[in-house]
Amino acid sequence: MRPIPAEQLTAAARALEVGELVIVPTDRWYMICADATNLAACNSIFDGKQRARAKSLVLVTPSLEECEKQFVIHPEARQLAAAFWPGDLAMLLPWQSTDVGAQHPSVGSPALTTNSSGPLGALAAEARTPVAATTVNISGDAGVDAPGPAITVGEVQQFLDSTGVKAAVILDGGVSPAANHLTIVDCSTPATRLIRAGLVHERAISAVLDRQVS
């Protein structure tokens, strides 16, 4: 994946802060991002993707240290973060404050949270607002003939053209090579559970926790 110039990342961060949507490449897929506290911006993503509001966007935290300020981090969650963040693992984490959680309705409670490498992580570090993200595609298009989430800027543009979603900034990183999802684990209780398999294998999670994860 091609590197993104710093000035383009800065432009994307400033666009997020004023309520615009931006598109960011990852090794997995291209992601559409909004200010996690901006309900109108997040709703435009839900509407464009035809995604149920109950299916949360992922909150991209700049670092584990920042994550600890808002979430309860159980010991197993801390082990997984140490092993796989930044990277391809997302964890469902409970908010420390229900009032703060209520300010982020689009990422849910517990919140689906990740710390990403590459341009998505750089965007979260640069932006002065929390970043909510999801894949660029119509929700649930996993059929045999469905293209799946976008892995090129051309596919991003097809999505935007077909849905009418407006993105102020599109960062072009070339082809996303992995074409696979984040692994999702539920760390809202002390005992971690696997929710969805992805790039971080179940065996790797079990190895870090030294027990079989179901």
XYZ file of C-alpha atoms in Angstrom:
214
model
C 0.000 0.000 0.000
C 1.343 3.432 -0.937
C 2.226 5.917 1.837
C -0.081 8.897 2.296
C 1.558 12.364 2.379
C 1.299 14.107 5.743
C -0.490 17.116 4.281
C -3.258 14.868 2.920
C -3.736 13.236 6.327
C -3.924 16.680 7.892
C -6.556 17.743 5.352
C -8.560 14.592 6.158
C -8.372 15.294 9.897
C -9.554 18.883 9.444
C -12.447 17.680 7.265
C -13.559 15.217 9.956
C -13.509 17.955 12.560
C -16.041 20.055 10.617
C -18.456 17.167 10.062
C -17.297 15.853 6.682
C -16.710 12.226 5.712
C -13.312 10.977 4.579
C -12.106 7.762 2.943
C -8.913 6.128 4.207
C -7.061 3.029 2.929
C -5.991 0.163 5.158
C -4.296 -3.129 4.365
C -7.739 -4.727 4.821
C -10.114 -2.442 2.885
C -10.885 1.212 2.300
C -12.726 2.725 5.263
C -15.233 5.580 5.423
C -14.747 7.747 8.514
C -16.620 10.392 10.491
C -16.390 12.244 13.778
C -17.733 9.654 16.231
C -19.573 12.344 18.197
C -21.245 13.867 15.111
C -24.548 12.024 14.815
C -25.490 13.567 11.457
C -22.165 12.581 9.884
C -22.342 9.039 11.253
C -25.976 8.686 10.184
C -24.999 9.594 6.623
C -22.694 6.566 6.686
C -25.420 4.289 8.082
C -27.884 5.529 5.465
C -25.470 5.253 2.548
C -24.418 1.733 3.520
C -28.031 0.730 4.308
C -26.627 -0.390 7.630
C -28.780 -1.003 10.691
C -28.115 1.525 13.450
C -27.656 -1.367 15.884
C -24.594 -2.515 13.884
C -22.030 -0.154 15.360
C -19.203 1.644 13.621
C -15.710 0.993 14.964
C -14.046 3.609 17.162
C -10.410 4.094 16.145
C -8.444 5.003 19.260
C -5.098 6.785 18.816
C -3.358 4.596 21.415
C -3.923 2.182 24.275
C -3.140 5.033 26.677
C -5.964 7.139 25.232
C -8.248 4.098 25.238
C -7.621 3.592 28.955
C -8.950 7.079 29.691
C -12.442 6.149 28.467
C -12.819 2.375 28.739
C -12.611 -0.415 31.271
C -9.680 -2.568 30.166
C -9.871 -6.030 31.711
C -6.604 -8.014 32.021
C -7.280 -10.189 28.966
C -8.108 -7.110 26.890
C -4.812 -5.603 27.988
C -2.946 -8.742 26.922
C -4.574 -8.652 23.489
C -3.868 -4.961 23.042
C -0.216 -5.518 23.927
C 0.016 -8.324 21.372
C -2.051 -6.994 18.464
C -2.375 -3.184 18.682
C -1.870 -1.350 16.458
C -3.210 -3.927 14.054
C -6.198 -5.957 12.903
C -8.068 -6.681 16.141
C -11.162 -4.862 17.425
C -12.446 -5.260 20.961
C -15.855 -4.592 22.473
C -15.029 -2.505 25.535
C -17.279 -1.068 28.282
C -17.287 2.691 28.779
C -16.056 3.959 32.121
C -18.792 6.612 32.024
C -22.274 6.039 30.634
C -22.501 9.777 29.976
C -19.437 9.677 27.728
C -20.781 6.565 26.008
C -24.017 8.399 25.278
C -21.999 11.002 23.358
C -20.808 8.272 20.965
C -24.037 6.446 19.991
C -22.711 5.315 16.614
C -19.987 3.132 18.135
C -22.261 1.480 20.678
C -22.039 0.452 24.297
C -19.912 -1.543 24.803
C -17.973 0.181 22.035
C -16.283 -1.621 19.180
C -12.739 -0.245 19.493
C -9.494 -0.683 17.585
C -6.037 0.852 17.328
C -4.954 0.788 13.714
C -1.635 0.991 11.933
C -1.121 2.889 8.674
C -3.190 5.848 7.474
C -6.243 5.047 9.626
C -4.163 5.096 12.789
C -2.403 8.252 11.640
C -5.778 9.909 11.045
C -6.957 9.014 14.555
C -3.755 10.489 16.000
C -4.058 13.682 13.923
C -7.762 14.411 14.346
C -9.000 16.477 17.275
C -12.244 14.501 17.266
C -12.757 10.750 17.842
C -12.810 8.738 14.618
C -15.589 6.269 13.748
C -15.015 4.045 10.721
C -16.474 1.214 8.673
C -15.840 -0.488 5.346
C -16.780 1.168 2.062
C -19.621 -1.014 0.789
C -23.342 -1.653 1.086
C -23.909 -3.439 4.382
C -24.328 -7.184 4.062
C -23.223 -7.483 0.417
C -21.524 -10.810 1.045
C -23.265 -12.838 -1.667
C -21.422 -14.856 -4.286
C -21.579 -12.066 -6.851
C -21.174 -9.165 -4.416
C -17.950 -7.185 -4.755
C -17.449 -6.825 -1.007
C -15.769 -3.814 0.591
C -13.706 -1.546 -1.651
C -10.017 -2.346 -2.097
C -9.254 0.393 -4.670
C -10.134 4.052 -5.124
C -12.070 3.063 -8.243
C -14.320 0.826 -6.157
C -14.659 3.613 -3.585
C -15.882 5.949 -6.321
C -18.390 3.366 -7.531
C -19.809 3.175 -4.010
C -20.034 6.951 -3.702
C -21.648 7.308 -7.136
C -24.221 4.583 -6.494
C -25.197 5.716 -2.989
C -24.899 9.493 -3.197
C -22.644 9.533 -0.148
C -20.326 12.560 -0.181
C -16.711 12.308 0.953
C -14.692 15.512 1.311
C -11.328 13.719 1.163
C -10.364 10.407 -0.442
C -6.869 9.187 0.416
C -5.442 6.942 -2.302
C -3.159 4.205 -0.981
C -3.362 1.963 -4.019
C -4.699 -1.576 -3.637
C -5.596 -2.915 -0.184
C -3.858 -6.298 -0.304
C -5.484 -8.320 2.478
C -9.177 -7.985 1.531
C -10.184 -9.367 4.906
C -11.839 -8.116 8.077
C -10.814 -7.064 11.528
C -11.075 -9.874 14.030
C -13.654 -8.908 16.682
C -13.538 -10.105 20.285
C -15.860 -9.280 23.154
C -13.817 -7.921 26.044
C -16.742 -6.314 27.842
C -16.351 -8.924 30.613
C -13.160 -10.437 32.075
C -13.532 -13.588 29.912
C -12.831 -12.775 26.237
C -15.092 -14.291 23.571
C -14.492 -14.443 19.820
C -17.239 -12.623 17.874
C -15.872 -12.671 14.317
C -12.819 -14.280 12.785
C -10.583 -12.123 10.620
C -6.922 -11.362 10.016
C -5.934 -12.131 13.616
C -6.461 -15.879 13.855
C -8.376 -17.535 16.696
C -5.291 -19.613 17.486
C -3.230 -16.451 17.929
C -5.764 -15.060 20.398
C -5.822 -18.343 22.305
C -2.009 -18.425 22.371
C -1.769 -14.922 23.848
C -4.394 -15.676 26.515
C -3.023 -19.187 27.131
C -6.487 -20.720 26.899
C -8.901 -21.802 24.209
C -11.100 -18.888 23.130
C -14.557 -19.859 21.924
